[in-house]
mmCIF file of C-alpha atoms and ligand atoms in Angstrom:
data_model
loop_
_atom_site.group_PDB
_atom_site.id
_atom_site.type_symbol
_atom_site.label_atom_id
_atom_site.label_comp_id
_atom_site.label_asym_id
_atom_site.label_seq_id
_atom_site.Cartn_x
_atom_site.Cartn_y
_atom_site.Cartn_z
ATOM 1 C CA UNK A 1 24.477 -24.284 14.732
ATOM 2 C CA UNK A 2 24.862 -25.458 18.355
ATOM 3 C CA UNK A 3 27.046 -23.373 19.367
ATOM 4 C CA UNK A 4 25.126 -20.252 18.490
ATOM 5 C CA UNK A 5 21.838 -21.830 20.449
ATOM 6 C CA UNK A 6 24.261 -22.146 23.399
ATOM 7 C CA UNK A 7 26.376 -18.514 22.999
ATOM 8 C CA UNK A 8 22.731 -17.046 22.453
ATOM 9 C CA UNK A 9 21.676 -18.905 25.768
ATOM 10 C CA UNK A 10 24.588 -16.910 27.684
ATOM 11 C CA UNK A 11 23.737 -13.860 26.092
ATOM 12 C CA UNK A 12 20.256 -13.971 27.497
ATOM 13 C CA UNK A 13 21.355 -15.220 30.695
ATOM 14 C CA UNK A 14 23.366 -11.771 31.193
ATOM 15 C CA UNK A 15 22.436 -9.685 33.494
ATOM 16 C CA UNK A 16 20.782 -5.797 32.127
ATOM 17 C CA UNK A 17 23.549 -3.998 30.381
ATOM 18 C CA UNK A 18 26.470 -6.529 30.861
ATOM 19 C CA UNK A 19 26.374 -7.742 27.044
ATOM 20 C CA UNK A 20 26.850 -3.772 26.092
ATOM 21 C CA UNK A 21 29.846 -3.735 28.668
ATOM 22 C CA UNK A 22 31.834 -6.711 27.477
ATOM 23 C CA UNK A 23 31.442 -5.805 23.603
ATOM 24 C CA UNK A 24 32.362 -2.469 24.443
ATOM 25 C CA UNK A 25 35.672 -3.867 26.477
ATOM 26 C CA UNK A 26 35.964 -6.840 23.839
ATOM 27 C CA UNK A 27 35.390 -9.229 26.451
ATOM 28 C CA UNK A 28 32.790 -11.676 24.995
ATOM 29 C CA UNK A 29 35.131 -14.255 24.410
ATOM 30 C CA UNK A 30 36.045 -14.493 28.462
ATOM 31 C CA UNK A 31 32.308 -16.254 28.839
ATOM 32 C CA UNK A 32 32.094 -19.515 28.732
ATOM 33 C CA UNK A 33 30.116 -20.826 25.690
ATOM 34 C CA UNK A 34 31.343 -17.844 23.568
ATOM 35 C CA UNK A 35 34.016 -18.594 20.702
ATOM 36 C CA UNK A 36 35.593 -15.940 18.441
ATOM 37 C CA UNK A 37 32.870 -16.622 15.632
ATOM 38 C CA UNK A 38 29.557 -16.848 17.512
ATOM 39 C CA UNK A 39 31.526 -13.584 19.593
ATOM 40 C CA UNK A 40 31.710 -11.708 16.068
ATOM 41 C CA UNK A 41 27.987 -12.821 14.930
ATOM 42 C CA UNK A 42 26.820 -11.539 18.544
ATOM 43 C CA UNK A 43 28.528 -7.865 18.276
ATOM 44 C CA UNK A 44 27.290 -7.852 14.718
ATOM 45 C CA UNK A 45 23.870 -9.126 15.588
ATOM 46 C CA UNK A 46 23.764 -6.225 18.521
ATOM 47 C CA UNK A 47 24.294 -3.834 16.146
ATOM 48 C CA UNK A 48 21.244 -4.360 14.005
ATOM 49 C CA UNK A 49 23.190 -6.521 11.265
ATOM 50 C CA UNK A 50 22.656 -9.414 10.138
ATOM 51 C CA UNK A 51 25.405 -11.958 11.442
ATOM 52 C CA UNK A 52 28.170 -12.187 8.087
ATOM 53 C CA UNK A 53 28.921 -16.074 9.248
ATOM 54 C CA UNK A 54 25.063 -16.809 9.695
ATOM 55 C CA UNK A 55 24.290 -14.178 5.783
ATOM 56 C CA UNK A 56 27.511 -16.664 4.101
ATOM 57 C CA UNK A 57 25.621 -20.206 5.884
ATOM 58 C CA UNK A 58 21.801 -18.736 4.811
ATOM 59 C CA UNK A 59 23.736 -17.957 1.183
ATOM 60 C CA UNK A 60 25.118 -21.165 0.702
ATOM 61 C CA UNK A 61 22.532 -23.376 2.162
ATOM 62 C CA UNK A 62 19.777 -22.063 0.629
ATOM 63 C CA UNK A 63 19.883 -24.453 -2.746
ATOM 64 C CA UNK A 64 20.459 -27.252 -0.480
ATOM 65 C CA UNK A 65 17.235 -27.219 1.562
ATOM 66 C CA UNK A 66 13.608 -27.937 -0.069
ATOM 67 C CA UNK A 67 11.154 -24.890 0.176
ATOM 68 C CA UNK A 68 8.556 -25.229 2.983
ATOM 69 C CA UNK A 69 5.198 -26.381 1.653
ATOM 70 C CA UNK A 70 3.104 -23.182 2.852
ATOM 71 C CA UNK A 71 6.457 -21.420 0.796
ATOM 72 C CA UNK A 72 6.209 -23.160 -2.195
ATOM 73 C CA UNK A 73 2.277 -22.524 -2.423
ATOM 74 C CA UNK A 74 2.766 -19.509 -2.208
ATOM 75 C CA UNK A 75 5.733 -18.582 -4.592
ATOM 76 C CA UNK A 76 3.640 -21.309 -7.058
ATOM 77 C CA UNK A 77 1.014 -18.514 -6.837
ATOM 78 C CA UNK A 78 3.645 -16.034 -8.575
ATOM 79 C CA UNK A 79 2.892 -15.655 -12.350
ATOM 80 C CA UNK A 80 6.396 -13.015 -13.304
ATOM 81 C CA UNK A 81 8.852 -10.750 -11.660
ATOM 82 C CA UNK A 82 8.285 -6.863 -11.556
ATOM 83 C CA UNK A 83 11.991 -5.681 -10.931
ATOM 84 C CA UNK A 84 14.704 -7.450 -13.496
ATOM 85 C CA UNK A 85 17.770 -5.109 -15.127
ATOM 86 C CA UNK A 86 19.671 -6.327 -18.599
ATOM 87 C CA UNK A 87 22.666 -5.540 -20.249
ATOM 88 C CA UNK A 88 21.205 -2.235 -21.333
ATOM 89 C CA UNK A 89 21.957 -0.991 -17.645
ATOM 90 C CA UNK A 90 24.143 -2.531 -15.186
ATOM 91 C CA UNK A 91 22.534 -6.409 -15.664
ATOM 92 C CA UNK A 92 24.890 -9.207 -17.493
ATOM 93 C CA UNK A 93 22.510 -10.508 -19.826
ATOM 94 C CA UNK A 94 20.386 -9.617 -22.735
ATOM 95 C CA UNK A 95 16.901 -8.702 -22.756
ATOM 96 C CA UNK A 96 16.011 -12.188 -24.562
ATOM 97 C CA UNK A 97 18.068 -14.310 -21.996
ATOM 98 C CA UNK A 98 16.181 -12.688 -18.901
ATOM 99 C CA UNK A 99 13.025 -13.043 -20.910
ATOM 100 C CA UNK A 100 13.658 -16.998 -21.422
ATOM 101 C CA UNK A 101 15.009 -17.850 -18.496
ATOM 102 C CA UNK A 102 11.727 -16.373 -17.148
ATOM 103 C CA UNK A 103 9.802 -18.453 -19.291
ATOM 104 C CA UNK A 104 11.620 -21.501 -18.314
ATOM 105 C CA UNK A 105 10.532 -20.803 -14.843
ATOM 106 C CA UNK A 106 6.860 -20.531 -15.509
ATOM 107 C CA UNK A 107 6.343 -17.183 -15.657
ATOM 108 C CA UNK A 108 3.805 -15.484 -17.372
ATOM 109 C CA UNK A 109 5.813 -12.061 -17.564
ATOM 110 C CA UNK A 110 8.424 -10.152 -16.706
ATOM 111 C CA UNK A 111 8.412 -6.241 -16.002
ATOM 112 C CA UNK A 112 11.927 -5.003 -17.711
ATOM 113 C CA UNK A 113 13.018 -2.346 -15.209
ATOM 114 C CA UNK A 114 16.774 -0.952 -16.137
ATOM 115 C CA UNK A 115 17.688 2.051 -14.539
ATOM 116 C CA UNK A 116 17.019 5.706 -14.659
ATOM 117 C CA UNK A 117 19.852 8.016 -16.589
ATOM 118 C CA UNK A 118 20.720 9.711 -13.354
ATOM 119 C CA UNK A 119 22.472 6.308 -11.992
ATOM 120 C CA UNK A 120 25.607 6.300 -14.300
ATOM 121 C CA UNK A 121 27.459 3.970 -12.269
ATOM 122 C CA UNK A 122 24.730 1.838 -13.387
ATOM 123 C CA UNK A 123 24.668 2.951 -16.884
ATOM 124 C CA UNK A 124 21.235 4.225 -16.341
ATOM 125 C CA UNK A 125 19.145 4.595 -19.834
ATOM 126 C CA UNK A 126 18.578 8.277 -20.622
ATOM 127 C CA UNK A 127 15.345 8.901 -22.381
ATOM 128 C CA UNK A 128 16.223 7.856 -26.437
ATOM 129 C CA UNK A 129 17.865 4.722 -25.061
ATOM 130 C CA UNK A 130 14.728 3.996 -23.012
ATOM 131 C CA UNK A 131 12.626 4.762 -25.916
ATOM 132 C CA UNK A 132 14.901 2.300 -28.019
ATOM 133 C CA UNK A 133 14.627 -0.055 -25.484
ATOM 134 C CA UNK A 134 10.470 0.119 -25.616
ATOM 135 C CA UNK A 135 10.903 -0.758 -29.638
ATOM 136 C CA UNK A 136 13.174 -3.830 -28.713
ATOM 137 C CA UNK A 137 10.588 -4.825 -26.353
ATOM 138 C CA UNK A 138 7.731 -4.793 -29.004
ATOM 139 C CA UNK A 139 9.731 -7.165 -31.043
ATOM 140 C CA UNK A 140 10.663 -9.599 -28.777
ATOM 141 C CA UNK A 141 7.495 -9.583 -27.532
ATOM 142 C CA UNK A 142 5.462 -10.973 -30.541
ATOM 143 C CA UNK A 143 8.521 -13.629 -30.811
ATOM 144 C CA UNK A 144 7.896 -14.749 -27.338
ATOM 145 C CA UNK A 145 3.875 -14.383 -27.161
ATOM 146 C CA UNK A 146 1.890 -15.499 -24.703
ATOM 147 C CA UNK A 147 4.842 -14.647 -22.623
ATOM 148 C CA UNK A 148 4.774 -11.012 -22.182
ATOM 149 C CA UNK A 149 7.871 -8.713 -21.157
ATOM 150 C CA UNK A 150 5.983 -5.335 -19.535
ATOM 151 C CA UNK A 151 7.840 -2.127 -19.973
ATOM 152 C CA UNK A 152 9.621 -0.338 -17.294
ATOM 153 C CA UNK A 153 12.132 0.961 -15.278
ATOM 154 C CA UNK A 154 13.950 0.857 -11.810
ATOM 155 C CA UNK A 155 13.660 4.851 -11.403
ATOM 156 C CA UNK A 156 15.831 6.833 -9.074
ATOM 157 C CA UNK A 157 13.750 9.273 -6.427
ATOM 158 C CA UNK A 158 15.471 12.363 -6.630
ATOM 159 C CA UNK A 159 16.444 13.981 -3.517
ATOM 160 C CA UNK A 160 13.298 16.332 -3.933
ATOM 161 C CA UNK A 161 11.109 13.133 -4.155
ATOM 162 C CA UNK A 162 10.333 13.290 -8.153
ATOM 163 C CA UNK A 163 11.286 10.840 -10.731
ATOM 164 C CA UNK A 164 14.474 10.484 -12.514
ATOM 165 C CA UNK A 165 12.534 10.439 -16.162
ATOM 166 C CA UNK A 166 10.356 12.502 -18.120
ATOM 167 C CA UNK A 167 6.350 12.260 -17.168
ATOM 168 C CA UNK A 168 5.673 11.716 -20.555
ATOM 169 C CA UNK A 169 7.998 8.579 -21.093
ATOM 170 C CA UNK A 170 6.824 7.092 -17.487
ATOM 171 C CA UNK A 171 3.246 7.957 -18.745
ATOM 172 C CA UNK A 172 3.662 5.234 -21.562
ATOM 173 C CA UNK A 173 5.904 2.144 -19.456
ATOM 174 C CA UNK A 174 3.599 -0.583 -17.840
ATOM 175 C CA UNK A 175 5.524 -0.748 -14.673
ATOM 176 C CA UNK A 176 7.208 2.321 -12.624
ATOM 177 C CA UNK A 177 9.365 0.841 -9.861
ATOM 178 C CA UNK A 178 10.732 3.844 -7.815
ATOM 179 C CA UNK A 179 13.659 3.162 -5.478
ATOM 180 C CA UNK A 180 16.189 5.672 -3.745
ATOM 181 C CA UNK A 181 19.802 5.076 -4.896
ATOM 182 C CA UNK A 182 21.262 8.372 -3.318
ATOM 183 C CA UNK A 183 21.962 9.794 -0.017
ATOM 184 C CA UNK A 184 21.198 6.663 1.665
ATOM 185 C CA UNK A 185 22.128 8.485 5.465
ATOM 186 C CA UNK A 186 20.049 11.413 5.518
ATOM 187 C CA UNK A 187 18.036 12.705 7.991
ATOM 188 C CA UNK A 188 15.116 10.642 8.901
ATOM 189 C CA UNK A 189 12.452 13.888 8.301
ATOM 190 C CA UNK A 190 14.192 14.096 4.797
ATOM 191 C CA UNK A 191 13.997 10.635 3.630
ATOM 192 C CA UNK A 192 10.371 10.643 4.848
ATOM 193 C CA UNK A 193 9.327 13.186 2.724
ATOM 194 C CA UNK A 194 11.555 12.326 -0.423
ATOM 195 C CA UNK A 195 9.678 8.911 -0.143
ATOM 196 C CA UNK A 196 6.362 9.711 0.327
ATOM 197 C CA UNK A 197 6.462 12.049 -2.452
ATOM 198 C CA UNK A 198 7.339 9.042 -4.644
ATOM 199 C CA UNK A 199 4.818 7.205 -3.427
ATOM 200 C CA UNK A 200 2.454 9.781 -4.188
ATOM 201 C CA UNK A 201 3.489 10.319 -7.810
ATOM 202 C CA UNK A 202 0.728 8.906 -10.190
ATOM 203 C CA UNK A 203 3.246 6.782 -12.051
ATOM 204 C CA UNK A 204 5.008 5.212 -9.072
ATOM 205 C CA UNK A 205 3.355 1.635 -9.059
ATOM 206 C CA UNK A 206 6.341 -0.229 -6.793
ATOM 207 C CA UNK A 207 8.698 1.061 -4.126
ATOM 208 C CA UNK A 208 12.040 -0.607 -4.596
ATOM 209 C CA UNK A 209 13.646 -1.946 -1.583
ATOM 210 C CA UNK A 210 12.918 0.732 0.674
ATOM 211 C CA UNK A 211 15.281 0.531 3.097
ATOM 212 C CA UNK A 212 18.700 0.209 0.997
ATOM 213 C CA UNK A 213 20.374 -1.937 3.555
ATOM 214 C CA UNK A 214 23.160 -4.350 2.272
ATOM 215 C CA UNK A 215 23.135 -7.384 4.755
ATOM 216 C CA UNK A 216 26.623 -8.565 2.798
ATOM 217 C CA UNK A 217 29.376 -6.679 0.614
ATOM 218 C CA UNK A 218 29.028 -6.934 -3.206
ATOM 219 C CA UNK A 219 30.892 -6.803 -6.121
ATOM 220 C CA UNK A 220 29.518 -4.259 -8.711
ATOM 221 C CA UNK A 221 30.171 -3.703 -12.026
ATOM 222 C CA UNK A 222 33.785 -2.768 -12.702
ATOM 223 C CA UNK A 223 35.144 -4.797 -9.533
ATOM 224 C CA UNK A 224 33.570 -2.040 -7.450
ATOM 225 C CA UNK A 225 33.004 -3.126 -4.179
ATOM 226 C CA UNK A 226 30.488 -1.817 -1.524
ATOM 227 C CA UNK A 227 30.115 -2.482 1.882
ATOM 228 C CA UNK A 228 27.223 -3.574 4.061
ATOM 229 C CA UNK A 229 25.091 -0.639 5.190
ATOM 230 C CA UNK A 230 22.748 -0.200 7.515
ATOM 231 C CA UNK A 231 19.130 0.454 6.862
ATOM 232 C CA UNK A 232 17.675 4.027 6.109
ATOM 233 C CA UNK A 233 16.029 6.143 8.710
ATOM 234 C CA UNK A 234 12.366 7.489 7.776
ATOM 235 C CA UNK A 235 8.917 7.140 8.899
ATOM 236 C CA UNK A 236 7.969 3.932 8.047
ATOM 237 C CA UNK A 237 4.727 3.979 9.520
ATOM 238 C CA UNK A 238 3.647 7.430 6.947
ATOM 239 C CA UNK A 239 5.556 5.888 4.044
ATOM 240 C CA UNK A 240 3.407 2.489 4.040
ATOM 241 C CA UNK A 241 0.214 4.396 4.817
ATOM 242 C CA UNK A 242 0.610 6.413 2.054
ATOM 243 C CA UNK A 243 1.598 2.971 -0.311
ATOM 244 C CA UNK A 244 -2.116 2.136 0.805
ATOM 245 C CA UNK A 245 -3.274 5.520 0.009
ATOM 246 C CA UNK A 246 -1.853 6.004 -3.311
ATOM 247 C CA UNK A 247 -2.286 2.156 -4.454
ATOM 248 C CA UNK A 248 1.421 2.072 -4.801
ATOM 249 C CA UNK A 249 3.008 -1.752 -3.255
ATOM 250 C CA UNK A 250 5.677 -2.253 -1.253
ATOM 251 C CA UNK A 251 8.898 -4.407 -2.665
ATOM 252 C CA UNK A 252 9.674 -7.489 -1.141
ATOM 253 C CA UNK A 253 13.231 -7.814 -2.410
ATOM 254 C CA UNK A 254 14.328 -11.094 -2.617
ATOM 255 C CA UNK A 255 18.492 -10.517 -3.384
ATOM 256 C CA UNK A 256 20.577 -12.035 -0.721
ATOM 257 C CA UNK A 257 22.298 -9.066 0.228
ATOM 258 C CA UNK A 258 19.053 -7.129 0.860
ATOM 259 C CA UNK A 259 16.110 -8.925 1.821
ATOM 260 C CA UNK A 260 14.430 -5.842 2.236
ATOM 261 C CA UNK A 261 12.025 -4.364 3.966
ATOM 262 C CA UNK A 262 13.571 -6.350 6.893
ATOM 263 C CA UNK A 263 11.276 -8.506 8.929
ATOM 264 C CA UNK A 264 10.356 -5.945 11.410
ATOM 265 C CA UNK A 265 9.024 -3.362 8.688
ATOM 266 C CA UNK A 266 7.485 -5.881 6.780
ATOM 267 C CA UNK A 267 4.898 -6.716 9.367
ATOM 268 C CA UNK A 268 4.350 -3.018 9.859
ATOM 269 C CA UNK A 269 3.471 -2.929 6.494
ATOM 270 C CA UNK A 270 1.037 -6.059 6.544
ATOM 271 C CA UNK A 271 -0.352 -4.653 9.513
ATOM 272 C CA UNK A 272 -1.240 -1.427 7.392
ATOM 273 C CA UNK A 273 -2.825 -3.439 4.633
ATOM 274 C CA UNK A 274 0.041 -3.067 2.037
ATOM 275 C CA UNK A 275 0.059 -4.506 -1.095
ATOM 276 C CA UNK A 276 3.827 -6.352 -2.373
ATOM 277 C CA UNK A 277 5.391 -7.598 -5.202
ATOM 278 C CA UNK A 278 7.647 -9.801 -4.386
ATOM 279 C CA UNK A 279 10.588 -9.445 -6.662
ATOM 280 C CA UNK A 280 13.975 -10.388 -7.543
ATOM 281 C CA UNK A 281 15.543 -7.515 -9.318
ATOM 282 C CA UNK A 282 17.603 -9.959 -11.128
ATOM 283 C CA UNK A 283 20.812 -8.610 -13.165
ATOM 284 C CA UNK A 284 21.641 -12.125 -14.587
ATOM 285 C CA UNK A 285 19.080 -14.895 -15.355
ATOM 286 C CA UNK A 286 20.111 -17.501 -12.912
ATOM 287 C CA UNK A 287 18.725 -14.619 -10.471
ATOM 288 C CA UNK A 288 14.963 -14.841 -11.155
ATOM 289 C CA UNK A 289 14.824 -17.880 -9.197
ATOM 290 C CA UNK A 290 15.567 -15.705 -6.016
ATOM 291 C CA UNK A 291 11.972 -15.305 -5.361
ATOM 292 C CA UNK A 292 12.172 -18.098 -2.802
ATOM 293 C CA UNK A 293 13.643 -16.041 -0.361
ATOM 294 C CA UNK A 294 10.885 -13.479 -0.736
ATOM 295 C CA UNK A 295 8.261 -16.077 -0.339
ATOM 296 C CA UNK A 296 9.458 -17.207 2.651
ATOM 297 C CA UNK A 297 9.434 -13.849 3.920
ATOM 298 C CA UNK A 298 5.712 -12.886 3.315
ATOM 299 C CA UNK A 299 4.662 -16.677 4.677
ATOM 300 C CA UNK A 300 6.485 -15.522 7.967
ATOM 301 C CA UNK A 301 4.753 -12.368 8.162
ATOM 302 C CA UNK A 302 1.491 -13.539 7.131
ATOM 303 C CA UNK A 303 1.406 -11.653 4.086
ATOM 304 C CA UNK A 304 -1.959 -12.553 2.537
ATOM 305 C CA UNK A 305 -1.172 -14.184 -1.460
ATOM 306 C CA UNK A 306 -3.873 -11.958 -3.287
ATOM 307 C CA UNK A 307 -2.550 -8.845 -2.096
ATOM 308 C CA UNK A 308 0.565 -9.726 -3.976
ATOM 309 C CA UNK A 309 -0.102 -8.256 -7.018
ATOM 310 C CA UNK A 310 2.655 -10.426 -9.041
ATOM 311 C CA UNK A 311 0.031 -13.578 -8.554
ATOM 312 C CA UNK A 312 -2.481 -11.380 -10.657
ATOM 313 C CA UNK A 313 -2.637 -11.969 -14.372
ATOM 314 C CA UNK A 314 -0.786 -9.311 -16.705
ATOM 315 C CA UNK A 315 -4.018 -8.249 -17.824
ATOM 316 C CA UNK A 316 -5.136 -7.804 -13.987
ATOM 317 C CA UNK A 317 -1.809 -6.591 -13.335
ATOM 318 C CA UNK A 318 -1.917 -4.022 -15.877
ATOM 319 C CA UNK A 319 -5.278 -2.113 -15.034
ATOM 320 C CA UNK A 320 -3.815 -1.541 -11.592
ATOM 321 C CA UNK A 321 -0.678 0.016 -12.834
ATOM 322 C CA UNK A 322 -2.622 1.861 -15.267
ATOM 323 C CA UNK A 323 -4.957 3.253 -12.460
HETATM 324 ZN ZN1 ZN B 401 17.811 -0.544 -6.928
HETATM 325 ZN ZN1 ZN B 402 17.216 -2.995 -9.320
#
């Protein structure tokens, strides 16, 4: 990592609007102290991305380096995961194998969130499925006791801001987590209002990672492939007021790819007195241990533990979604 402490010591050393100049001319590489890889990282770190080479090093090294103690306090403090898919939508595993794998973590519970039947690239469950799903649920649930799996789904915001379900069926799941999967580059005023409108919605109880930014491409299901995007434009300042407004949390998504909201947004929202869940929105078991990254996230933005409402007890948890 020396070399990036030393190209980023050139960089600052640049005199105003020089750096903008040589990536336009591709002339990074002429300065001394800048190589073709901390060159790429700087152009992609200019543009508001995160770095690929640094995303691939964070990625890999992750596993390798012991939590922080103030990180693993606070990710000790987590009692169960509000955003997880199975192989009823686009996840790789059965409901039982997310549910154990859960349990062998320590968790208390586990909100089952598959998607809404709008996202067919996701196989998203239309209403009967979601209603079988809610029977298969009850079952499992009696096997597994005390661990609990809480009813849900990962519902798409329409472009008009309501919910990709019926009211009746979100009326009856314990968690709602509401995320926009659609028309990721619109206008700032129109994203604003399509999210705040979620927000807003009585059953809403989690926005899912609000700003849709991949950091990294990703393989989907079917060997698609998609490609790093940039974040969403909207009003983040009105969208976390009204998350305090309307009791409704704000994700911390813990994936590698989208470690969203980003930093920057995240302390907006602390400073607004949000409430998080910090969640993995797992599609294969192995994944619900991604929570690390999350936690290390709030610590660095001073997000306080009891406003995370994934430390609360399901009981606890479940009169605030039910209010
Ligand atoms: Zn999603
Ligand atoms: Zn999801």
């Amino acid at each position: 990592m020396a070399a990036f402490r030393t190209a980023a010591a050139v960089v600052d050393a640049l005199p105003e609007g020089e750096l903008d100049r040589r990536i336009r001319t591709r002339t990074l590489t002429d300065l001394r102290g800048i190589g073709p890889k901390t060159g790429a990282a700087i152009v992609q770190a200019h543009a508001g991305e995160v770095p690929e080479y640094l995303a691939r090093l964070e990625e890999a090294y992750s596993e390798l380096v012991p939590l922080a103690d103030d990180v693993a306090e606070f990710r000790s403090a987590l009692r169960g995961d509000l955003h997880t898919h199975s192989d009823w939508s686009d996840g790789g595993s059965p409901i039982r194998e997310m549910a154990e794998a859960a349990i062998a973590l320590g968790h208390e519970y586990m909100a089952l969130t598959d998607h809404s039947p709008r996202l067919t690239v996701a196989n998203g469950l239309t209403a009967e499925r979601l209603e079988r799903q809610l029977d298969v649920v009850a079952e499992l649930n009696e096997e597994l006791s005390p661990f609990r799996i809480l009813t849900g789904i990962e519902c798409d915001i329409h472009l008009d801001g309501s919910l990709d379900q019926t009211d009746e069926l979100l009326g009856r799941l314990d968690v709602v987590v509401a995320s926009v999967h659609s028309d990721l580059r619109a206008e700032s005023a129109a994203m604003t209002a399509r999210m705040l409108a979620a927000v807003a919605n009585p059953h809403t109880d989690v926005l899912g990672h609000c700003t849709g930014r991949l950091l990294i491409p990703r393989e989907q299901r079917e060997g698609r492939r998609q490609r790093p995007r940039p974040e969403s434009a909207f009003d983040a300042e009105a969208v976390f007021s009204a998350c305090v407004e309307h009791g409704t949390a704000v994700e911390i998504n813990s994936r590698p790819e989208r470690l969203d909201p980003p930093l920057r947004l995240l302390s907006l929202a602390v400073e607004l007195g949000c409430s998080f869940s910090i969640d993995t929105d797992a599609h294969a078991p192995g994944q619900l241990d991604w929570q690390d990254n999350g936690c290390e996230r709030a610590v660095e933005t001073g997000v306080d533990v009891d406003r995370v409402v994934n430390t609360w007890t399901a009981d606890e948890l479940l009169d605030w979604t039910a209010g």
